[in-house]
Short mmCIF file of C-alpha atoms and ligand atoms in Angstrom, two decimals:
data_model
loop_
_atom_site.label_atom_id
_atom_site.label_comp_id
_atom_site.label_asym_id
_atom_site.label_seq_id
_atom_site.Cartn_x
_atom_site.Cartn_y
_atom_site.Cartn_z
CA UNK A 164 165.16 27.14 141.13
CA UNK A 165 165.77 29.82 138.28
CA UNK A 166 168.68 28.46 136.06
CA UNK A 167 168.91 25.70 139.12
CA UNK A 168 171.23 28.06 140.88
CA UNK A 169 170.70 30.02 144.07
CA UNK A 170 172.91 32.56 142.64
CA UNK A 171 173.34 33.30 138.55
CA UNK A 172 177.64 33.38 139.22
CA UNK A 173 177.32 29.65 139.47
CA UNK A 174 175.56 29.43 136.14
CA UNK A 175 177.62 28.58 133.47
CA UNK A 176 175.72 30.79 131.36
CA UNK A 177 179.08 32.89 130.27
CA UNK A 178 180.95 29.59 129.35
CA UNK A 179 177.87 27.29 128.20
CA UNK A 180 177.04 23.68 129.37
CA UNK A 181 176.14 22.54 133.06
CA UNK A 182 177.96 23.43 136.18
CA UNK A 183 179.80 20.52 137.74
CA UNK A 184 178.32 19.88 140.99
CA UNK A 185 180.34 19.74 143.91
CA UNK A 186 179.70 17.24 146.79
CA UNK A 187 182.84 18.33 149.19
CA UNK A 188 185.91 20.21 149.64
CA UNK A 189 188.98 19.89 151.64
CA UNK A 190 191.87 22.27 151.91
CA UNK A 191 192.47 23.50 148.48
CA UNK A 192 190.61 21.03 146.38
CA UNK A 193 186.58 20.76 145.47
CA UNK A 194 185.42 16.47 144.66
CA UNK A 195 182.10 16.60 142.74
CA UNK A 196 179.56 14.28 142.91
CA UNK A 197 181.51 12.06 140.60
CA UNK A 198 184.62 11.89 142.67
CA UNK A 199 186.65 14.44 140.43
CA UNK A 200 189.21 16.26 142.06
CA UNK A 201 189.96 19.99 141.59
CA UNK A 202 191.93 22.69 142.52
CA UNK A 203 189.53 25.65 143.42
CA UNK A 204 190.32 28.87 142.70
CA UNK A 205 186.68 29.83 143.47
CA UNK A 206 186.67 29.09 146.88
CA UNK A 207 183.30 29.99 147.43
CA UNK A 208 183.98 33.40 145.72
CA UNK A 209 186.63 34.28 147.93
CA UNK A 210 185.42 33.12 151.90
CA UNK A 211 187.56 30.15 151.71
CA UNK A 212 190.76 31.58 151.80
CA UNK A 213 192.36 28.82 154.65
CA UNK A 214 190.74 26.53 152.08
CA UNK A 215 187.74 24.16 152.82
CA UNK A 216 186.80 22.45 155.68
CA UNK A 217 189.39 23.91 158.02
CA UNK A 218 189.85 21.63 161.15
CA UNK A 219 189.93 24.18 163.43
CA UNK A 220 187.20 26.21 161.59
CA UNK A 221 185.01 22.88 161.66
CA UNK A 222 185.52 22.18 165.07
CA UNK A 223 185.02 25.79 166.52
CA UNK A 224 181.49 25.43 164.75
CA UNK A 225 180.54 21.93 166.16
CA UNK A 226 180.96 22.86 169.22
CA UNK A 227 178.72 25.90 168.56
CA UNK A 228 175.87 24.62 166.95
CA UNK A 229 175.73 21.97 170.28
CA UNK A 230 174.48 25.15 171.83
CA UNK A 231 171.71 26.16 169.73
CA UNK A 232 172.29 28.00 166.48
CA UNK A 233 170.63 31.14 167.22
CA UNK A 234 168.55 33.21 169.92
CA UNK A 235 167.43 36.33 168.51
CA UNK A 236 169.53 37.99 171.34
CA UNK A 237 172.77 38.97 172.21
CA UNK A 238 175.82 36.95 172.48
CA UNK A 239 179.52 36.99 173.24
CA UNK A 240 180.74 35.33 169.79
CA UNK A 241 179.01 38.29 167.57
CA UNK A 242 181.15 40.95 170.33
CA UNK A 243 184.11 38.85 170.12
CA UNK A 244 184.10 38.57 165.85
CA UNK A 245 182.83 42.65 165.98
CA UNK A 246 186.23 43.22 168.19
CA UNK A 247 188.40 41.25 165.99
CA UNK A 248 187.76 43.32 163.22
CA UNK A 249 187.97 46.57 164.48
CA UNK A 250 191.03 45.66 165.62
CA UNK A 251 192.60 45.13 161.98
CA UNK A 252 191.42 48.03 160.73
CA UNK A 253 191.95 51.44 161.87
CA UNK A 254 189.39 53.07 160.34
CA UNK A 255 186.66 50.72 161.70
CA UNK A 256 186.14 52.29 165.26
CA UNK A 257 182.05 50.45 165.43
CA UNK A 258 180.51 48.21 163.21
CA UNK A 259 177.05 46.21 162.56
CA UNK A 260 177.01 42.88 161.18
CA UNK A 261 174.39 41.84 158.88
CA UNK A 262 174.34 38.61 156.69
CA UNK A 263 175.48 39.20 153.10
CA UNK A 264 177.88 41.62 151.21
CA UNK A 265 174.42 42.99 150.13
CA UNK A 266 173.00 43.52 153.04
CA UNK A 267 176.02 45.37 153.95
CA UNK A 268 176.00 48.23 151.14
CA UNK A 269 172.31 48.53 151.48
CA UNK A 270 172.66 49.88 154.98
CA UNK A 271 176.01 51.63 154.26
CA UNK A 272 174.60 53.57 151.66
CA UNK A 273 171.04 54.74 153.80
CA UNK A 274 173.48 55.71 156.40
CA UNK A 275 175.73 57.48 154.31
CA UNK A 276 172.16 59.11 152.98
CA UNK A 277 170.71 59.62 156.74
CA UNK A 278 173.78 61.17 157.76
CA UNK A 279 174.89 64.02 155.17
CA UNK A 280 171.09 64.44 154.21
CA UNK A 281 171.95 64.44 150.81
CA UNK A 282 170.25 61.46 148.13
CA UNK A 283 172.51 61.45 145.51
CA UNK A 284 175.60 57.70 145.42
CA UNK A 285 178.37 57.52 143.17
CA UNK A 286 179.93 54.43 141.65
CA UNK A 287 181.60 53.06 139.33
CA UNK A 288 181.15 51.09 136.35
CA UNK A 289 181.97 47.31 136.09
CA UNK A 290 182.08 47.43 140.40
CA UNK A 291 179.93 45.12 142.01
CA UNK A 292 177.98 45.99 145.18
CA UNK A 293 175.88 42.85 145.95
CA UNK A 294 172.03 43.42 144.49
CA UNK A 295 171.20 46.59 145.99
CA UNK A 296 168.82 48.29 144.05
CA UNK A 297 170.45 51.48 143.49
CA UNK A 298 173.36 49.85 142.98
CA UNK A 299 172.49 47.60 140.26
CA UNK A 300 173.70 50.15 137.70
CA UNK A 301 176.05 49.20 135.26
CA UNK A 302 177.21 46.56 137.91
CA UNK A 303 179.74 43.96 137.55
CA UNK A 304 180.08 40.55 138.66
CA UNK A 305 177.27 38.24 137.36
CA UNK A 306 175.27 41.22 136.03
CA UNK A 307 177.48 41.94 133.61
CA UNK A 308 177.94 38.48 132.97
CA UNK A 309 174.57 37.53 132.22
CA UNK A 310 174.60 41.01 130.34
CA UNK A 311 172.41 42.74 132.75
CA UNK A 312 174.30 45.67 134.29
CA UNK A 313 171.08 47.40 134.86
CA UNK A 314 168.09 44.56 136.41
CA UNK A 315 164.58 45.02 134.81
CA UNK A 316 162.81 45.81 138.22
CA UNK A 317 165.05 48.46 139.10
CA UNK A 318 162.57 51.89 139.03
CA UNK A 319 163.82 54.33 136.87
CA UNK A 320 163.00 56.19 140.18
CA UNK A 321 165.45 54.58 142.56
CA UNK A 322 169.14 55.28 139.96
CA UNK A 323 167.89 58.91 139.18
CA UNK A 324 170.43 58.95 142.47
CA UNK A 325 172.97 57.06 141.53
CA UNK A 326 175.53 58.67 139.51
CA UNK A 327 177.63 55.90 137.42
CA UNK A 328 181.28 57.50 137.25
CA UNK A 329 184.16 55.23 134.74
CA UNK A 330 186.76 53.45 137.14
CA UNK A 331 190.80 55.11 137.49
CA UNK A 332 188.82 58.24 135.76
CA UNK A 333 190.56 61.07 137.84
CA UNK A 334 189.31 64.37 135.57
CA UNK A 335 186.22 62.25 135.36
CA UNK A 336 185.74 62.28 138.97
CA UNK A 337 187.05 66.44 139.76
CA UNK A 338 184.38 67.08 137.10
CA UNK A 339 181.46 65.00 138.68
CA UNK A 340 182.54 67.00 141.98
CA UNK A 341 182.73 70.50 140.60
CA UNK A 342 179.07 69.36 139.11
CA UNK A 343 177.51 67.46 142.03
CA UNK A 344 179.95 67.56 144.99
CA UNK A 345 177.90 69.22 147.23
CA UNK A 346 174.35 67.05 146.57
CA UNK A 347 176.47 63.82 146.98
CA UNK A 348 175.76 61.42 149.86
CA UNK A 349 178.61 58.59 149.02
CA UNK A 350 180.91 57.08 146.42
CA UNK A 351 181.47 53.65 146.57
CA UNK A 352 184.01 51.85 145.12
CA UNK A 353 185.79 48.45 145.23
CA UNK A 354 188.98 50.02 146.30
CA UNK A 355 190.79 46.66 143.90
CA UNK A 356 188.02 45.72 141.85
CA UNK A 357 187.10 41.96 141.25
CA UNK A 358 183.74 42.33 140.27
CA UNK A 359 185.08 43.43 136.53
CA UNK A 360 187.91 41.01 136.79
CA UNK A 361 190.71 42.19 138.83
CA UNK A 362 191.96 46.06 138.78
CA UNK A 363 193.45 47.99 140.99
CA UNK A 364 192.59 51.35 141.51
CA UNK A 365 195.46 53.82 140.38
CA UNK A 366 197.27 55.71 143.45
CA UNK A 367 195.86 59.12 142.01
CA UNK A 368 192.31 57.87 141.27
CA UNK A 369 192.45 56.89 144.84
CA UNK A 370 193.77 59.91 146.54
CA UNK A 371 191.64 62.46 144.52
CA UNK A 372 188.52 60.49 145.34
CA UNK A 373 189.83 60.74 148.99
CA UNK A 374 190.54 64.42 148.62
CA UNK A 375 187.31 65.00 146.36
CA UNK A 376 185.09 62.96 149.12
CA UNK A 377 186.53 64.96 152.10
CA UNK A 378 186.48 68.38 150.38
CA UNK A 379 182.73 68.00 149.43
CA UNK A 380 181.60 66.66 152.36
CA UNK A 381 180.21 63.56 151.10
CA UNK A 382 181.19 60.09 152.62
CA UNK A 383 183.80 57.50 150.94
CA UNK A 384 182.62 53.93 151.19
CA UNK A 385 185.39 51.43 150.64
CA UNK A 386 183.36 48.26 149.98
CA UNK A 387 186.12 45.40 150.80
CA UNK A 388 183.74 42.70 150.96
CA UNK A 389 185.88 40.69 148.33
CA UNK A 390 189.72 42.41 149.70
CA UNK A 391 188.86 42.73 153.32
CA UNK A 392 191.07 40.23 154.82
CA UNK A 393 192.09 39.13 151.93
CA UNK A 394 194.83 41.05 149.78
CA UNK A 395 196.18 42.31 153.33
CA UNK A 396 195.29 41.88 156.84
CA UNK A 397 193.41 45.44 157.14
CA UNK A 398 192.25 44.98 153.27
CA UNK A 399 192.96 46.93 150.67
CA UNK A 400 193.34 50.37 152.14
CA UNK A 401 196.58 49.45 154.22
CA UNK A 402 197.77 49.06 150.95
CA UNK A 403 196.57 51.66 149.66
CA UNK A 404 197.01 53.90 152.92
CA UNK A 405 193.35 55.54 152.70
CA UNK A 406 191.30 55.84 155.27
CA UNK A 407 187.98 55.46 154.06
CA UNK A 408 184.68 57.01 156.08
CA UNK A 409 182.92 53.46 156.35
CA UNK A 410 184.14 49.95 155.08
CA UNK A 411 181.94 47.66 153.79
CA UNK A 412 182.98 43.73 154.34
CA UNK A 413 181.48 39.85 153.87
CA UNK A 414 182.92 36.49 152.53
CA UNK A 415 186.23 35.89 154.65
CA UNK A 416 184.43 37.18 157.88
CA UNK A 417 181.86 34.35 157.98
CA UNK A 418 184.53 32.47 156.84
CA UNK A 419 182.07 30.58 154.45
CA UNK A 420 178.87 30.95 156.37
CA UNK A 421 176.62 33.78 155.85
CA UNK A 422 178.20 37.27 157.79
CA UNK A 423 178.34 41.07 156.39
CA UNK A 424 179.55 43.95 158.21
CA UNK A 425 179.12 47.46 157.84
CA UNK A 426 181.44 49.82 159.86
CA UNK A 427 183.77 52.83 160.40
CA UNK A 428 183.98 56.32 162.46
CA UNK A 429 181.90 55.88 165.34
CA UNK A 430 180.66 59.58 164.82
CA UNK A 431 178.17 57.86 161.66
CA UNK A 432 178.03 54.54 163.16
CA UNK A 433 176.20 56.12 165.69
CA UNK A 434 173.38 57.10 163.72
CA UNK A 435 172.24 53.27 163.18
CA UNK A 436 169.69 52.55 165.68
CA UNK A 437 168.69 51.80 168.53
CA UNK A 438 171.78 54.40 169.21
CA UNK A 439 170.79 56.54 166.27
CA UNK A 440 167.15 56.83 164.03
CA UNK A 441 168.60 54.74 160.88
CA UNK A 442 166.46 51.33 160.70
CA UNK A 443 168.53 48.52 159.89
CA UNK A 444 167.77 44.98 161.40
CA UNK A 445 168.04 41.39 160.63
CA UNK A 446 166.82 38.05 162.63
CA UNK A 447 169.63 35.88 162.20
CA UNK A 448 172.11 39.12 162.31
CA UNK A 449 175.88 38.05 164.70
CA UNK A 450 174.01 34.74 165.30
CA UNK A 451 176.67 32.00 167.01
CA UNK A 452 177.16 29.38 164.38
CA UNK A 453 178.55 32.04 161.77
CA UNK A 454 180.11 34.37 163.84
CA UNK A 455 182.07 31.67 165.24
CA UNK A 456 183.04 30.74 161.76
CA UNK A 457 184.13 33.85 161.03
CA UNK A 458 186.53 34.64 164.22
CA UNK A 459 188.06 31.49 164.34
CA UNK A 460 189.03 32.36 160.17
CA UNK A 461 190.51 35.79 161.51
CA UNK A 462 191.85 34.17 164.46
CA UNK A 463 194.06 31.31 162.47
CA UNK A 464 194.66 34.84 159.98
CA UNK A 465 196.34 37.00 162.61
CA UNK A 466 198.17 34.10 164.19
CA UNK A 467 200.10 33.19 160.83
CA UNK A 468 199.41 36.22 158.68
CA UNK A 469 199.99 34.68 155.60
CA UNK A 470 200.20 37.66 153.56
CA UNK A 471 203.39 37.86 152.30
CA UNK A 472 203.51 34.66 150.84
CA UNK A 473 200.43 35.00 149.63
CA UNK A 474 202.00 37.55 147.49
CA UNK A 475 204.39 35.91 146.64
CA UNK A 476 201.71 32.61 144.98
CA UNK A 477 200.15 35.15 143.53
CA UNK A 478 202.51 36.42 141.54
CA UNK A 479 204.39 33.45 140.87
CA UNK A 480 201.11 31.83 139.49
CA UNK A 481 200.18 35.68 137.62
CA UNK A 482 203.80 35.33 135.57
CA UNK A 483 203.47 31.85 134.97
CA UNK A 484 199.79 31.79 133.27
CA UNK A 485 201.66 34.80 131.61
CA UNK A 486 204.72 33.48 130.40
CA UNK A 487 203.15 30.03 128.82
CA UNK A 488 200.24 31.96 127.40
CA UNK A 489 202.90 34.26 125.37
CA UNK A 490 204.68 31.11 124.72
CA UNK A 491 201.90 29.74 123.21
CA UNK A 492 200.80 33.01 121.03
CA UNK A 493 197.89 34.10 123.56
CA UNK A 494 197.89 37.98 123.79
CA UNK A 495 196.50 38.18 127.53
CA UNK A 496 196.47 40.76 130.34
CA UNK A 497 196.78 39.15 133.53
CA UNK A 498 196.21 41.40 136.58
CA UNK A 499 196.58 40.37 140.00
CA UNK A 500 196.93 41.35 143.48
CA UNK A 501 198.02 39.46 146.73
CA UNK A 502 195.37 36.30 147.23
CA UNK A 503 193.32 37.19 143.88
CA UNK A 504 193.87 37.41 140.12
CA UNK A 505 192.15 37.48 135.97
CA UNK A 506 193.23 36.73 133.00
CA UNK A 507 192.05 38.97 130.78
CA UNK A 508 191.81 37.49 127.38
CA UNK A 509 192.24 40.98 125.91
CA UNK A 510 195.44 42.69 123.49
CA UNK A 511 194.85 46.30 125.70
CA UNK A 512 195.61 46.50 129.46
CA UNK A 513 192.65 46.05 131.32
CA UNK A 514 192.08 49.04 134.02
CA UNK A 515 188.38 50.14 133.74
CA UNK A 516 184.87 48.51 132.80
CA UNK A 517 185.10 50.02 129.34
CA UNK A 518 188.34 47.66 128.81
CA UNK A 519 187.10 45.08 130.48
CA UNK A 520 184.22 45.30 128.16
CA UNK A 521 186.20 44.83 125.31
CA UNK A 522 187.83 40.96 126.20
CA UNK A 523 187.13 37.89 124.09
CA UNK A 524 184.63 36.08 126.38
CA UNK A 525 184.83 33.53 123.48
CA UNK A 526 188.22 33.01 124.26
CA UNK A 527 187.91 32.66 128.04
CA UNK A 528 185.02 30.17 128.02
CA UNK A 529 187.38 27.95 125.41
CA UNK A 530 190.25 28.15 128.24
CA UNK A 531 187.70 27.98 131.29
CA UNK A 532 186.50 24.30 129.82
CA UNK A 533 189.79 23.45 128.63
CA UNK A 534 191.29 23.82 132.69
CA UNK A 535 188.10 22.52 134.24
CA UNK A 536 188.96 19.21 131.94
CA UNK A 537 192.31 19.26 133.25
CA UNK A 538 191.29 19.29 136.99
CA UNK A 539 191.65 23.57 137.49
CA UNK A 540 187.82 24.71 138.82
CA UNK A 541 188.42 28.37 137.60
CA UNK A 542 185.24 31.47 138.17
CA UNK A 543 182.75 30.83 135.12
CA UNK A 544 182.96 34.60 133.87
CA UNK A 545 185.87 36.82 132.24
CA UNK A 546 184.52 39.40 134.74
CA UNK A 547 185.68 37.41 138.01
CA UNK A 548 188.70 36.55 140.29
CA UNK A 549 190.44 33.90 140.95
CA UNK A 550 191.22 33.59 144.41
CA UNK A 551 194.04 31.67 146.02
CA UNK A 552 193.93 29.82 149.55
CA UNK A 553 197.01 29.84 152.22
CA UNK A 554 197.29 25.87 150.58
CA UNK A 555 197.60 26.16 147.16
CA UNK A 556 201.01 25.17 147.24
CA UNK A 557 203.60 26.07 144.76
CA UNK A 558 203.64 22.77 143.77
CA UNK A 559 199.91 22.86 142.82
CA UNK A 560 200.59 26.35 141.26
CA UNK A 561 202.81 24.50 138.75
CA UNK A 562 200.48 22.13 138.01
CA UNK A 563 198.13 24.85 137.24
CA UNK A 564 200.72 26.53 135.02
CA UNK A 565 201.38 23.07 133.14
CA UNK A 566 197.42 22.94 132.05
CA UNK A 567 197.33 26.45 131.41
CA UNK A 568 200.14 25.94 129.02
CA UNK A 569 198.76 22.71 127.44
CA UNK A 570 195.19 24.74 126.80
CA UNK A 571 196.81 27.94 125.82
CA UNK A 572 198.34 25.73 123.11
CA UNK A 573 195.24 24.24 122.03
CA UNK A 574 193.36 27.14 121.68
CA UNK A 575 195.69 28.33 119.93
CA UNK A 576 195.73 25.65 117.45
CA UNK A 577 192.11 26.63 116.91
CA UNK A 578 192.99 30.23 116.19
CA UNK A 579 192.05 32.29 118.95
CA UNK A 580 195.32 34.55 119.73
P1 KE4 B 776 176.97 39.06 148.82
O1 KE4 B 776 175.61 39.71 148.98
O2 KE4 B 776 177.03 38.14 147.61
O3 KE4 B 776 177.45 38.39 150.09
O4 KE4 B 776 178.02 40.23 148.55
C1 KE4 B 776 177.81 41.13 147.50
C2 KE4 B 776 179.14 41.78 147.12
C3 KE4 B 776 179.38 43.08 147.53
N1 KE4 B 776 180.56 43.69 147.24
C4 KE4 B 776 181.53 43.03 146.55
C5 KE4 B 776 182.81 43.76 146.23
C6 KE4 B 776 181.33 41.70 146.11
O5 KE4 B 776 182.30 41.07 145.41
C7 KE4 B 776 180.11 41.06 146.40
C8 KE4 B 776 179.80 39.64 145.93
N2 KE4 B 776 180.73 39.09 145.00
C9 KE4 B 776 180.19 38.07 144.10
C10 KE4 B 776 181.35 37.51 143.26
N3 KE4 B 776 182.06 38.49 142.55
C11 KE4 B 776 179.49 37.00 144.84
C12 KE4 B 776 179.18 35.78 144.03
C13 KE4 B 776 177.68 35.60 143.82
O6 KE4 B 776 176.99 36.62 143.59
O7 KE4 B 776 177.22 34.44 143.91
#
């Protein structure tokens, strides 16, 4: 297999030397084939967030695949996971599932394209969209980390459309409109980025989009595949209260098998066939085994909405990598949001790709080995999250503070500040 990953974020190409390979996890630890323990704040890039191996999660899914794991037609467990969602979020009135994140922009964006007839997407730079082709421009995530925001195979033909716009830009954006507005199809955006580290998306940078989008005529696409169920129960936009045209989501809904979901008013929903003429299809699309995955994870989510004290982990564990990395003489940004965080090893605040950019990756990969060493499994790339599980304890938080404060300390022994 290329780089002996099925996916280039698990290569520790950012931080050097060979990814530890992990034979099982269990509530909010990963045990690698050697029998190490540690506390994941990968978590499968964010599915895992009742941590692994759920009981309930396990069970649901035994008694699933007893039945056959898929048929190729319909079934009650994709309606009863579609349900589920539209039910958290308001502006998801029909939705299609599909398998990946990826799979999920793809089709968002050809309907956004189908239904305004115009060609030309928006994003922004340092977001992530899975590896759509006209997406992979300037693209976050493990693109940037491997240092290819824009994949050789990409046809100079296919991101003549895609207009790459810089993140919390606000004249940047009334500009683009003024220029474009009426010849664009979409903008998508990670409404909280994670795919450049974490950054939230400024209140105004939000609402002009919003305003911008609607004014123009051209669709917003709120791709929550990372936030959606994560930093809030109806993802980022009930925090940010915007109601987006069509939602992209993944990760948490499969809850760690393989689900994507596109969805949003019904009035453009309606255009995916069979209802509507846009082609989108996939065999193993709602099939049993991962839908029931996934709505037994939302299921055990709306029963204890852990949210708040989520929060509350999350920033407790944000000040504390803070507070012993100052105390050590490490100038770092950390930036956080309920259930996800990164610590930016960078002197400026971090709110855009250009930022981002600019952090000592030299510096993280010193700190990444230094915690991995210490039992803390932390995303192999500056430009990732951390995510937190509903059992990482405070007590395990401190423990994660202690090592960050013993490594902060090395490093800087070694001169990085
Ligand atoms: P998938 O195709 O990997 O399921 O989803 C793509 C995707 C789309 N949108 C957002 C906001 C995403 O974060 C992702 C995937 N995220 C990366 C981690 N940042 C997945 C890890 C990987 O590629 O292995």
């Amino acid at each position: 297999m290329p780089g002996g990953v099925n996916s280039p974020a698990r290569a520790f190409g950012a931080v050097g030397g060979e990814p530890v390979f992990i034979d099982r996890g269990e509530g909010p630890f990963l045990y690698d084939v050697d029998g190490n323990r540690y506390i994941d704040y990968v978590l499968s890039w964010g599915p895992m967030i009742l941590g692994h191996a759920h009981p309930e999660v396990v069970a649901a899914i035994v008694q699933v695949v007893r039945k056959g794991t898929s048929f190729g037609a319909p079934t009650v467990g994709e309606n009863l996971l579609a349900e589920r969602i539209i039910s958290a979020i308001p502006s998801v009135e029909k939705i299609r599932l599909v398998n990946s994140g990826t799979e999920a922009t793809m089709s968002a964006i050809r309907l956004a394209r189908a239904y305004t007839g115009r060609e030309l997407i928006a994003k922004f730079s340092g977001n992530y969209h899975g590896h759509v082709d006209s997406l992979l421009v300037a693209a976050g995530s493990s693109a940037a980390t491997h240092g290819v925001p824009s994949s050789p195979g990409v046809p100079s033909g296919t991101v003549q459309h895609t207009l790459v716009l810089r993140y919390n830009d606000v004249d940047g954006l009334q500009t683009t409109f003024e220029t474009w507005g009426r010849e664009i199809a979409a903008v998508i955006v990670e409404p909280i980025a994670g795919n450049m580290g974490c950054v939230w998306g400024s209140e105004e940078f939000h609402t002009k989009l919003r305003e911008l989008t609607s004014q123009y005529g051209a669709l917003l696409i709120y791709d929550e595949v990372m936030t959606g169920f994560r930093v809030a129960w109806s993802g980022a936009q009930e925090l940010l209260g915007i109601k987006p045209d069509l939602t992209t989501l993944g990760k948490i809904i499969g809850g760690g098998l393989p689900v994507g979901a596109y969805g949003g008013r019904q009035e453009i929903m309606d255009h995916v066939l069979p209802e509507g003429k846009v082609f989108q299809a996939g065999t193993l699309s709602g099939n049993p085994v991962a839908t029931v995955a996934g709505w037994t994870t939302l299921r055990l989510l709306e029963a204890s909405k852990p949210y708040p004290q989520l929060k509350e982990s999350t920033e407790f564990l944000a000040q504390g990598l803070q507070r012993v990395a100052q105390e050590a003489g490490i100038v770092c940004q950390v930036n956080w949001a309920p259930g996800m965080l990164t610590i930016f090893f960078s002197r400026d605040r971090v709110n855009d790709w250009d930022t981002a950019s600019r952090c000592d990756t030299r510096a993280f990969a010193r700190f990444f080995w230094g915690m991995l060493r210490r039992g803390v499994y932390l995303p192999c790339s500056q430009f990732e999250a951390m995510f937190l599980s509903v059992l990482h304890t405070r007590e395990l938080l401190e423990q994660t503070i202690a090592a960050a404060k013993e490594v902060f300390t090395e490093i800087a022994k070694e001169g990085f500040s």
